[in-house]
Tab-separated table of C-alpha atoms and ligand atoms in Angstrom:
chain	number	residue	atom	x	y	z
P	216	MET	CA	24.134	41.829	57.541
P	217	ASP	CA	24.174	38.153	56.701
P	218	LEU	CA	20.654	37.681	55.295
P	219	ILE	CA	17.637	39.562	54.287
P	220	ILE	CA	14.269	37.817	53.829
P	221	LYS	CA	12.134	40.281	51.771
P	222	ASN	CA	8.477	40.935	50.988
P	223	GLY	CA	7.032	38.063	53.130
P	224	MET	CA	3.895	38.292	55.274
P	225	ILE	CA	5.211	38.136	58.849
P	226	ILE	CA	2.826	36.427	61.118
P	227	THR	CA	3.133	36.893	64.886
P	228	SER	CA	0.682	35.725	67.575
P	229	SER	CA	-1.303	38.982	67.016
P	230	GLU	CA	-0.366	40.495	63.755
P	231	ALA	CA	0.174	39.922	60.125
P	232	TYR	CA	2.109	42.451	57.935
P	233	VAL	CA	4.403	42.535	54.936
P	234	ALA	CA	8.009	43.587	55.800
P	235	ASP	CA	11.663	42.638	55.333
P	236	ILE	CA	13.732	40.964	57.977
P	237	ALA	CA	17.426	41.444	58.450
P	238	ILE	CA	19.605	38.793	60.199
P	239	LYS	CA	23.178	39.054	61.478
P	240	ASP	CA	25.095	36.640	63.609
P	241	GLY	CA	21.978	34.424	64.038
P	242	LYS	CA	19.734	37.205	65.335
P	243	ILE	CA	16.916	39.335	63.848
P	244	ILE	CA	18.483	42.757	63.775
P	245	ALA	CA	15.894	44.779	61.889
P	246	ILE	CA	12.419	44.466	60.500
P	247	GLY	CA	11.194	47.164	58.146
P	248	THR	CA	10.932	48.075	54.373
P	249	ASP	CA	13.806	48.939	52.122
P	250	LEU	CA	16.391	47.610	54.513
P	251	GLU	CA	19.981	48.191	53.298
P	252	GLU	CA	21.319	45.017	51.700
P	253	LYS	CA	25.095	45.639	52.284
P	254	GLY	CA	26.305	42.436	50.772
P	255	ALA	CA	23.728	40.290	52.504
P	256	LYS	CA	22.216	37.172	50.861
P	257	VAL	CA	18.707	38.108	49.794
P	258	VAL	CA	15.676	35.720	49.800
P	259	ASP	CA	12.516	36.925	48.158
P	260	ALA	CA	9.568	35.600	50.022
P	261	LYS	CA	6.877	37.376	48.118
P	262	GLY	CA	3.458	35.556	48.399
P	263	LYS	CA	4.806	33.573	51.307
P	264	MET	CA	4.359	33.670	55.096
P	265	ILE	CA	7.213	34.264	57.536
P	266	LEU	CA	6.551	32.510	60.791
P	267	PRO	CA	8.688	32.026	63.922
P	268	GLY	CA	10.010	28.355	64.076
P	269	ALA	CA	7.841	26.102	65.966
P	270	ILE	CA	8.880	24.862	69.473
P	271	ASP	CA	7.946	21.201	70.021
P	272	VAL	CA	7.999	21.066	73.817
P	273	HIS	CA	7.268	17.220	73.912
P	274	THR	CA	9.515	14.691	72.219
P	275	HIS	CA	10.987	11.338	73.283
P	276	LEU	CA	14.121	10.816	71.196
P	277	ALA	CA	16.187	7.696	71.676
P	278	MET	CA	14.098	6.918	74.732
P	279	PRO	CA	14.340	3.454	76.323
P	280	PHE	CA	10.646	2.507	76.502
P	281	GLY	CA	8.254	-0.382	75.950
P	282	GLY	CA	11.085	-2.919	75.825
P	283	THR	CA	13.001	-1.141	73.150
P	284	VAL	CA	14.266	2.369	72.325
P	285	SER	CA	12.132	4.939	70.417
P	286	SER	CA	13.338	4.921	66.783
P	287	ASP	CA	14.436	8.504	66.283
P	288	SER	CA	17.879	9.500	67.567
P	289	TYR	CA	18.691	13.083	68.451
P	290	LEU	CA	19.998	13.277	64.879
P	291	SER	CA	17.104	11.762	62.906
P	292	GLY	CA	14.493	13.339	65.264
P	293	THR	CA	15.888	16.823	64.999
P	294	ARG	CA	16.576	16.385	61.195
P	295	ALA	CA	12.868	15.701	60.920
P	296	ALA	CA	12.011	18.558	63.141
P	297	ALA	CA	14.080	21.030	60.907
P	298	CYS	CA	12.051	19.688	57.908
P	299	GLY	CA	8.786	20.390	59.540
P	300	GLY	CA	9.561	23.906	60.696
P	301	VAL	CA	10.384	23.042	64.254
P	302	THR	CA	13.512	24.964	65.305
P	303	THR	CA	13.607	23.898	69.034
P	304	VAL	CA	12.671	20.573	70.496
P	305	PHE	CA	12.253	19.824	74.188
P	306	ASP	CA	13.204	16.276	74.938
P	307	TYR	CA	12.399	14.311	78.202
P	308	PRO	CA	15.531	12.657	79.963
P	309	MET	CA	14.422	10.394	82.673
P	310	GLN	CA	15.966	10.450	86.163
P	311	ARG	CA	15.971	6.971	87.698
P	312	LYS	CA	16.104	5.828	91.314
P	313	GLY	CA	19.663	6.463	92.656
P	314	SER	CA	20.653	8.945	90.033
P	315	GLY	CA	20.552	12.781	90.146
P	316	ILE	CA	18.963	15.262	87.888
P	317	LEU	CA	22.196	16.906	86.556
P	318	GLU	CA	23.876	13.487	86.155
P	319	THR	CA	20.917	12.456	84.066
P	320	VAL	CA	20.669	15.610	82.010
P	321	LYS	CA	24.406	15.866	81.408
P	322	GLY	CA	24.469	12.258	80.264
P	323	ARG	CA	21.827	12.991	77.735
P	324	ARG	CA	23.613	16.129	76.602
P	325	GLU	CA	26.602	14.103	75.734
P	326	MET	CA	24.313	12.079	73.416
P	327	ALA	CA	22.589	15.080	71.933
P	328	ASP	CA	25.201	17.753	71.581
P	329	THR	CA	27.025	16.061	68.659
P	330	GLU	CA	23.681	15.081	66.822
P	331	VAL	CA	21.178	17.825	67.118
P	332	CYS	CA	20.260	19.690	63.871
P	333	VAL	CA	18.079	22.253	65.709
P	334	ASP	CA	18.211	23.819	69.112
P	335	TYR	CA	17.031	21.788	72.104
P	336	ALA	CA	16.076	21.977	75.721
P	337	PHE	CA	15.337	19.361	78.374
P	338	HIS	CA	12.441	18.828	80.797
P	339	CYS	CA	13.594	16.287	83.367
P	340	ILE	CA	11.319	13.354	84.357
P	341	ILE	CA	11.476	12.630	87.974
P	342	THR	CA	10.815	9.167	89.061
P	343	ASP	CA	12.236	8.936	92.549
P	344	LEU	CA	13.160	11.475	95.139
P	345	ASN	CA	16.283	9.553	96.325
P	346	ASP	CA	15.345	10.207	99.980
P	347	GLY	CA	14.832	13.844	99.409
P	348	LYS	CA	18.148	14.454	97.676
P	349	ILE	CA	16.426	15.252	94.293
P	350	LEU	CA	14.486	18.001	95.761
P	351	ASP	CA	17.675	19.566	97.029
P	352	GLU	CA	18.971	19.530	93.513
P	353	PHE	CA	16.121	21.508	91.960
P	354	GLU	CA	17.824	25.054	92.522
P	355	GLU	CA	21.028	23.861	90.790
P	356	ALA	CA	19.054	22.311	87.921
P	357	VAL	CA	17.145	25.541	87.404
P	358	ASN	CA	20.404	27.441	87.424
P	359	TYR	CA	21.695	25.082	84.789
P	360	GLY	CA	18.644	25.870	82.578
P	361	ILE	CA	16.288	23.004	83.396
P	362	THR	CA	13.289	24.840	84.597
P	363	SER	CA	10.614	22.163	84.161
P	364	PHE	CA	10.209	18.795	85.706
P	365	LYS	CA	7.786	15.921	84.662
P	366	CYS	CA	5.844	13.473	86.653
P	367	PHE	CA	4.067	10.379	85.505
P	368	PHE	CA	0.964	9.348	87.260
P	369	VAL	CA	1.116	6.123	85.237
P	370	TYR	CA	3.803	3.471	84.270
P	371	LYS	CA	3.598	2.212	87.935
P	372	LYS	CA	4.993	-1.338	87.108
P	373	GLU	CA	7.797	0.299	84.962
P	374	GLY	CA	8.953	2.162	88.111
P	375	MET	CA	8.160	5.619	86.603
P	376	MET	CA	5.059	6.691	88.472
P	377	VAL	CA	5.075	9.041	91.433
P	378	ASP	CA	2.497	8.908	94.175
P	379	ASP	CA	0.348	11.921	95.107
P	380	ALA	CA	2.601	12.875	97.986
P	381	THR	CA	5.752	12.952	95.888
P	382	PHE	CA	3.914	14.788	93.187
P	383	THR	CA	2.965	17.399	95.722
P	384	LYS	CA	6.539	17.795	97.017
P	385	ILE	CA	7.681	18.241	93.399
P	386	LEU	CA	4.956	20.833	92.680
P	387	LEU	CA	6.082	22.841	95.801
P	388	LYS	CA	9.742	22.605	95.143
P	389	ALA	CA	9.212	23.558	91.600
P	390	LYS	CA	7.357	26.557	92.638
P	391	GLU	CA	9.884	27.593	95.255
P	392	THR	CA	12.732	27.417	92.763
P	393	GLY	CA	10.908	29.076	89.865
P	394	ALA	CA	10.333	25.879	87.895
P	395	ILE	CA	7.110	24.289	86.657
P	396	THR	CA	5.801	20.736	87.022
P	397	ASN	CA	4.560	18.851	83.923
P	398	LEU	CA	2.284	15.935	84.347
P	399	HIS	CA	1.232	12.804	82.320
P	400	ALA	CA	-2.194	12.137	83.840
P	401	GLU	CA	-3.752	8.742	83.785
P	402	ASN	CA	-4.819	6.356	86.544
P	403	PRO	CA	-2.686	3.199	86.518
P	404	ASP	CA	-4.894	1.087	88.890
P	405	LEU	CA	-7.974	1.553	86.746
P	406	ILE	CA	-5.931	0.692	83.666
P	407	ASP	CA	-4.564	-2.532	85.217
P	408	LEU	CA	-8.111	-3.435	86.341
P	409	ASN	CA	-9.381	-3.145	82.800
P	410	ILE	CA	-6.367	-4.911	81.232
P	411	GLU	CA	-6.793	-7.843	83.485
P	412	LYS	CA	-10.458	-8.174	82.579
P	413	PHE	CA	-9.857	-7.848	78.908
P	414	LEU	CA	-6.986	-10.232	78.749
P	415	LYS	CA	-8.972	-12.877	80.701
P	416	GLU	CA	-11.740	-12.486	78.134
P	417	GLY	CA	-9.383	-12.878	75.246
P	418	LYS	CA	-9.840	-9.282	74.070
P	419	THR	CA	-6.417	-8.506	72.827
P	420	SER	CA	-6.580	-6.133	69.808
P	421	ALA	CA	-5.527	-2.482	69.780
P	422	TRP	CA	-9.199	-1.490	70.350
P	423	TYR	CA	-8.676	-2.656	73.949
P	424	HIS	CA	-5.800	-0.386	74.445
P	425	TYR	CA	-8.365	2.356	74.151
P	426	LEU	CA	-10.999	0.610	76.159
P	427	SER	CA	-8.557	0.009	79.044
P	428	ARG	CA	-7.634	3.649	79.154
P	429	PRO	CA	-10.893	5.437	78.184
P	430	GLU	CA	-12.019	8.922	78.879
P	431	TYR	CA	-12.635	8.497	82.665
P	432	VAL	CA	-9.167	7.000	83.311
P	433	GLU	CA	-7.574	10.173	82.069
P	434	ALA	CA	-10.199	12.542	83.581
P	435	GLU	CA	-9.669	11.073	87.139
P	436	ALA	CA	-5.939	11.785	87.026
P	437	ASP	CA	-6.426	15.202	85.410
P	438	LYS	CA	-8.850	16.262	88.088
P	439	ARG	CA	-6.686	14.809	90.896
P	440	ALA	CA	-3.681	16.810	89.649
P	441	VAL	CA	-5.637	20.019	89.169
P	442	HIS	CA	-7.114	19.756	92.611
P	443	ILE	CA	-3.736	19.206	94.208
P	444	ALA	CA	-2.009	21.919	92.334
P	445	LYS	CA	-4.857	24.407	93.121
P	446	SER	CA	-4.810	23.398	96.862
P	447	VAL	CA	-1.109	23.980	97.191
P	448	ASP	CA	-1.190	26.968	94.792
P	449	ALA	CA	1.632	25.725	92.538
P	450	PRO	CA	1.986	25.905	88.737
P	451	LEU	CA	1.026	22.812	86.718
P	452	TYR	CA	1.362	21.961	83.023
P	453	ILE	CA	-0.685	19.028	81.880
P	454	VAL	CA	0.886	17.413	78.846
P	455	HIS	CA	-0.903	15.693	75.992
P	456	MET	CA	-4.493	16.431	77.184
P	457	ALA	CA	-6.821	14.211	75.319
P	458	ASP	CA	-10.216	13.913	77.147
P	459	LYS	CA	-13.118	16.347	77.473
P	460	GLU	CA	-13.880	15.866	81.217
P	461	GLY	CA	-10.325	16.464	82.319
P	462	LEU	CA	-9.965	19.386	79.968
P	463	GLU	CA	-13.036	21.093	81.392
P	464	ALA	CA	-11.750	20.691	84.936
P	465	ALA	CA	-8.411	22.236	83.967
P	466	VAL	CA	-10.020	25.046	82.103
P	467	GLU	CA	-12.347	25.896	84.986
P	468	ALA	CA	-9.304	26.141	87.312
P	469	LYS	CA	-7.558	28.341	84.805
P	470	MET	CA	-10.541	30.599	84.607
P	471	ASP	CA	-10.487	30.845	88.411
P	472	GLY	CA	-6.997	32.278	88.157
P	473	HIS	CA	-4.940	29.168	88.857
P	474	ASP	CA	-1.543	28.715	87.147
P	475	ILE	CA	-2.510	25.835	84.959
P	476	TYR	CA	-1.431	25.254	81.449
P	477	ILE	CA	-2.811	22.754	78.973
P	478	GLU	CA	-0.955	21.018	76.062
P	479	THR	CA	-2.672	18.864	73.425
P	480	CYS	CA	-1.214	17.021	70.370
P	481	PRO	CA	-2.152	16.796	66.641
P	482	GLN	CA	-3.133	13.090	66.901
P	483	TYR	CA	-5.847	14.007	69.333
P	484	LEU	CA	-7.146	16.799	67.072
P	485	GLU	CA	-7.123	14.706	63.888
P	486	PHE	CA	-8.054	11.125	64.735
P	487	THR	CA	-10.703	9.556	67.002
P	488	SER	CA	-10.653	6.137	68.938
P	489	GLU	CA	-12.156	4.577	65.887
P	490	VAL	CA	-8.601	4.237	64.468
P	491	TYR	CA	-7.930	1.392	67.006
P	492	LYS	CA	-10.477	-0.683	65.131
P	493	ARG	CA	-8.363	-0.547	62.029
P	494	GLU	CA	-6.177	-3.447	60.875
P	495	ASP	CA	-3.109	-1.189	61.522
P	496	GLY	CA	-4.707	0.089	64.792
P	497	ARG	CA	-1.575	-0.768	66.853
P	498	ASN	CA	0.419	1.886	64.976
P	499	PHE	CA	-1.837	4.526	66.680
P	500	VAL	CA	-1.220	3.121	70.155
P	501	CYS	CA	0.006	5.860	72.321
P	502	SER	CA	-0.729	6.904	75.936
P	503	PRO	CA	-3.050	8.447	76.689
P	504	PRO	CA	-4.966	6.902	73.707
P	505	ILE	CA	-6.745	8.903	71.195
P	506	LYS	CA	-10.220	9.509	72.482
P	507	GLY	CA	-13.843	9.817	71.071
P	508	GLN	CA	-15.478	12.475	69.016
P	509	GLU	CA	-16.822	14.408	71.888
P	510	SER	CA	-13.309	14.789	73.313
P	511	GLN	CA	-11.945	15.879	70.026
P	512	ASP	CA	-14.706	18.510	69.567
P	513	ALA	CA	-13.874	19.778	73.118
P	514	LEU	CA	-10.220	20.066	72.281
P	515	TRP	CA	-10.948	22.073	69.197
P	516	LYS	CA	-13.276	24.304	71.024
P	517	ALA	CA	-10.615	24.919	73.673
P	518	ILE	CA	-8.027	25.664	70.917
P	519	ASN	CA	-10.274	28.401	69.634
P	520	THR	CA	-11.327	29.855	73.016
P	521	GLY	CA	-7.637	30.181	74.005
P	522	ALA	CA	-8.080	27.674	76.847
P	523	ILE	CA	-5.379	25.308	75.422
P	524	ASP	CA	-1.967	26.919	75.768
P	525	THR	CA	0.227	24.676	73.469
P	526	VAL	CA	0.137	22.052	70.733
P	527	ALA	CA	3.133	19.717	70.856
P	528	THR	CA	3.732	16.152	69.643
P	529	ASP	CA	4.716	13.624	72.106
P	530	HIS	CA	6.925	12.308	69.200
P	531	CYS	CA	7.921	8.763	70.136
P	532	PRO	CA	8.087	6.508	67.077
P	533	PHE	CA	8.675	2.803	66.897
P	534	GLN	CA	9.336	0.562	63.938
P	535	SER	CA	6.479	-1.604	62.422
P	536	TYR	CA	8.158	-4.842	63.765
P	537	GLU	CA	8.097	-3.398	67.252
P	538	LYS	CA	4.429	-2.415	67.036
P	539	ASP	CA	3.892	-5.967	65.688
P	540	TRP	CA	4.863	-7.346	69.093
P	541	GLY	CA	1.428	-6.436	70.141
P	542	LYS	CA	-0.516	-8.112	67.250
P	543	ASP	CA	-2.117	-10.539	69.631
P	544	ASP	CA	-1.721	-8.712	72.848
P	545	PHE	CA	-2.282	-4.884	72.988
P	546	THR	CA	-0.259	-4.622	76.178
P	547	LYS	CA	2.980	-5.508	74.272
P	548	ILE	CA	2.682	-2.658	71.784
P	549	PRO	CA	5.416	0.012	72.456
P	550	ASN	CA	3.314	3.226	73.126
P	551	GLY	CA	4.016	6.233	70.912
P	552	CYS	CA	3.684	7.720	67.457
P	553	ALA	CA	5.602	9.990	65.182
P	554	GLY	CA	4.706	13.717	64.899
P	555	VAL	CA	7.542	16.216	65.082
P	556	GLU	CA	7.652	16.773	61.325
P	557	ASN	CA	3.994	17.006	61.055
P	558	LEU	CA	3.114	19.503	63.941
P	559	TYR	CA	3.507	22.873	62.275
P	560	PRO	CA	2.411	21.766	58.697
P	561	TYR	CA	-0.705	20.125	60.115
P	562	MET	CA	-1.642	23.057	62.337
P	563	LEU	CA	-0.925	25.538	59.596
P	564	SER	CA	-2.916	23.538	57.164
P	565	LYS	CA	-5.910	23.680	59.513
P	566	ALA	CA	-5.477	27.477	59.713
P	567	ASN	CA	-5.409	27.476	55.873
P	568	GLU	CA	-8.824	25.583	55.898
P	569	GLY	CA	-10.196	28.268	58.292
P	570	LYS	CA	-10.410	26.050	61.371
P	571	LEU	CA	-8.233	28.527	63.415
P	572	SER	CA	-6.206	31.597	62.608
P	573	PHE	CA	-2.554	31.595	61.576
P	574	ASN	CA	-1.815	33.897	64.567
P	575	ARG	CA	-3.222	31.348	66.924
P	576	VAL	CA	-1.108	28.580	65.357
P	577	VAL	CA	2.009	30.789	65.972
P	578	GLU	CA	0.857	31.309	69.533
P	579	LEU	CA	0.220	27.635	70.246
P	580	CYS	CA	3.284	26.231	68.528
P	581	SER	CA	5.907	28.890	69.177
P	582	THR	CA	5.090	32.023	71.321
P	583	ASN	CA	3.327	30.260	74.253
P	584	PRO	CA	5.755	27.345	74.452
P	585	ALA	CA	8.670	29.986	74.643
P	586	LYS	CA	6.870	32.038	77.322
P	587	ILE	CA	5.697	29.197	79.558
P	588	PHE	CA	9.078	27.399	79.491
P	589	GLY	CA	11.365	30.459	79.679
P	590	CYS	CA	12.952	30.598	76.208
P	591	ALA	CA	13.563	34.363	76.195
P	592	GLN	CA	15.342	34.272	72.858
P	593	LYS	CA	12.662	32.385	70.944
P	594	GLY	CA	9.038	32.340	70.017
P	595	SER	CA	8.476	35.292	67.811
P	596	ILE	CA	9.693	37.348	64.905
P	597	THR	CA	11.001	40.303	66.886
P	598	VAL	CA	14.179	42.323	66.723
P	599	GLY	CA	16.714	40.908	69.066
P	600	LYS	CA	15.412	37.358	68.930
P	601	ASP	CA	17.028	34.311	67.528
P	602	ALA	CA	16.424	34.147	63.767
P	603	ASP	CA	14.486	30.898	63.896
P	604	ILE	CA	12.306	31.420	60.931
P	605	VAL	CA	10.040	29.248	58.618
P	606	ILE	CA	9.058	30.488	55.192
P	607	TYR	CA	5.650	28.956	54.441
P	608	ASP	CA	3.973	28.559	51.026
P	609	PRO	CA	0.145	28.703	51.683
P	610	GLU	CA	-0.471	27.363	48.166
P	611	LYS	CA	1.710	24.380	48.212
P	612	GLU	CA	-0.117	21.062	48.212
P	613	PHE	CA	1.551	18.241	50.179
P	614	THR	CA	0.608	14.670	50.984
P	615	ILE	CA	2.381	13.202	53.989
P	616	SER	CA	4.018	9.793	53.352
P	617	VAL	CA	6.762	7.985	55.129
P	618	ASP	CA	8.783	8.394	51.922
P	619	ASN	CA	8.833	12.215	52.219
P	620	MET	CA	9.498	12.357	55.921
P	621	HIS	CA	13.020	12.685	57.370
P	622	SER	CA	12.884	10.566	60.422
P	623	ASP	CA	14.229	6.981	60.938
P	624	TYR	CA	10.935	5.240	61.331
P	625	ASP	CA	9.255	2.980	58.720
P	626	HIS	CA	5.692	4.003	58.929
P	627	THR	CA	3.598	6.963	59.929
P	628	ILE	CA	0.054	7.391	61.371
P	629	TRP	CA	-0.072	10.532	59.049
P	630	GLU	CA	0.363	8.445	55.846
P	631	GLY	CA	-1.824	9.842	53.027
P	632	LYS	CA	-2.883	13.006	54.912
P	633	LYS	CA	-3.286	15.855	52.364
P	634	LEU	CA	-2.189	19.244	53.582
P	635	LYS	CA	-2.957	22.700	52.206
P	636	GLY	CA	0.336	24.697	52.350
P	637	TYR	CA	3.752	23.627	53.543
P	638	PRO	CA	7.003	25.045	54.773
P	639	VAL	CA	9.518	25.703	52.016
P	640	GLN	CA	12.525	26.792	54.168
P	641	THR	CA	13.575	26.620	57.842
P	642	TYR	CA	16.218	28.683	59.455
P	643	VAL	CA	17.791	28.024	62.861
P	644	ARG	CA	19.627	31.115	64.201
P	645	GLY	CA	19.865	32.390	60.647
P	646	ALA	CA	21.154	29.224	59.100
P	647	LEU	CA	19.186	27.370	56.460
P	648	VAL	CA	18.461	23.827	57.679
P	649	TYR	CA	15.558	22.820	55.359
P	650	ASP	CA	15.139	23.777	51.745
P	651	ASN	CA	12.143	22.731	49.631
P	652	GLY	CA	11.981	19.014	50.596
P	653	ASP	CA	15.608	18.554	51.608
P	654	PHE	CA	17.457	18.696	54.876
P	655	VAL	CA	20.475	21.049	54.478
P	656	GLY	CA	21.476	21.448	57.955
P	657	THR	CA	24.421	20.007	60.021
P	658	PRO	CA	24.291	17.525	62.811
P	659	GLY	CA	25.686	19.154	65.961
P	660	PHE	CA	24.711	22.639	64.927
P	661	GLY	CA	21.837	22.740	67.346
P	662	LYS	CA	22.485	24.296	70.811
P	663	PHE	CA	21.281	23.556	74.280
P	664	VAL	CA	18.855	26.242	75.234
P	665	LYS	CA	19.652	27.414	78.810
P	666	ARG	CA	16.158	28.458	80.020
P	667	VAL	CA	15.305	31.042	82.624
P	668	GLY	CA	13.209	30.261	85.603
P	669	ARG	CA	9.866	31.956	86.593
P	670	LYS	CA	11.265	33.978	89.484
H	716	LIG	N1	3.232	8.043	75.942
H	716	LIG	C1	3.550	7.555	74.769
H	716	LIG	O1	2.594	7.091	74.070
H	716	LIG	N2	4.786	7.401	74.461
H	716	LIG	C2	5.866	7.845	75.229
H	716	LIG	C3	5.542	8.164	76.664
H	716	LIG	C4	4.087	8.399	76.844
H	716	LIG	O2	3.776	8.836	77.956
H	717	LIG	ZN1	3.113	10.965	78.474
H	718	LIG	ZN1	5.428	12.022	76.294
């Protein structure tokens, strides 16, 4: 036995009970009372909650984007993850015209392997089928552990968008090979039409980022994607859902029995489009943009009915000077915000306030992500699983500030947010990586998670 965590309240997606957890060689080997200590290190978690580590299935680390590179590397992004109770991140390498899936993914692994402080997996973004050769590679990619592929319906000028036919081919090939297709849904032609109009009228502030991509722009793309996925009977995972109309279409399809999954992000649950009117509105610029109150209400409702499957972050921070490129032209603001360190503390704080249950937070941030994306060893506090564990103090008061975060960015949209409760320790496969405010892990300790497909 290496470690025993005693007397904590274990929270799973369906239960809460007090017990001890025994850990050996990175695995949970027993859960019970009066477990034999046999020389193990003992941690007393009386009065604390014991949660499975969060799995943030949506990050963009060191991502070339918006004329720069997102400011968190694999090291700083996963250091921040550890300090926010995230024990696995899913990053998004991007395949480009002429390059293969495995070539892309292996290239990113070379960057990641020596830096990562928590475990990690990759979804692969597909931007071009390379005359069909990419589809022929799906099977090999799935065997390698890449069991999800992402498409963009936007970023047309940037060469990242796929058309409806390409999207459909990917959906079908993913289904055939036991993978799933993730989608960023917005309509680029409608966005460009709005941008052209606003810039001509001299409307250049961050508020026009929102107005050029309002609710209907996302809803059209959500509904088109749901319609196609239903029609060809293939699984679909919609990332960062932010609008009510699209959400309702996806939920209806789920209720009809279609294999559709919905992710949303904390920024859509906490803020509304009003933030784009602020002096620092450009710091909140992400795509899809944060929507109005009606959409936020619909997202919370779907969190509580069970219709939303996961909450992840779309973590993609940029420095203030980069955000400032768009001071006088919202189209020049690099899109993205920080979030990986805030995901679990924010959602757990909402549970502490009674907005949802702690079990539901575990389900949304850990158990469902593991199930949907094939991480058999992760996602719950169960004998045999990896000892990815967060000790959470429900009484600890915490105010988010850029000064107490562990990323490499110089501002955060979460500045000043008060939370009720906060993680006090994070363990990845039994190793302590975060201890009461400090990162205590080791870069390169994180492992690539070889996922299993759906067949
Ligand atoms: N949206 C963002 O805001 N940032 C990264 C990529 C994306 O789709
Ligand atoms: Zn996206
Ligand atoms: Zn994203």
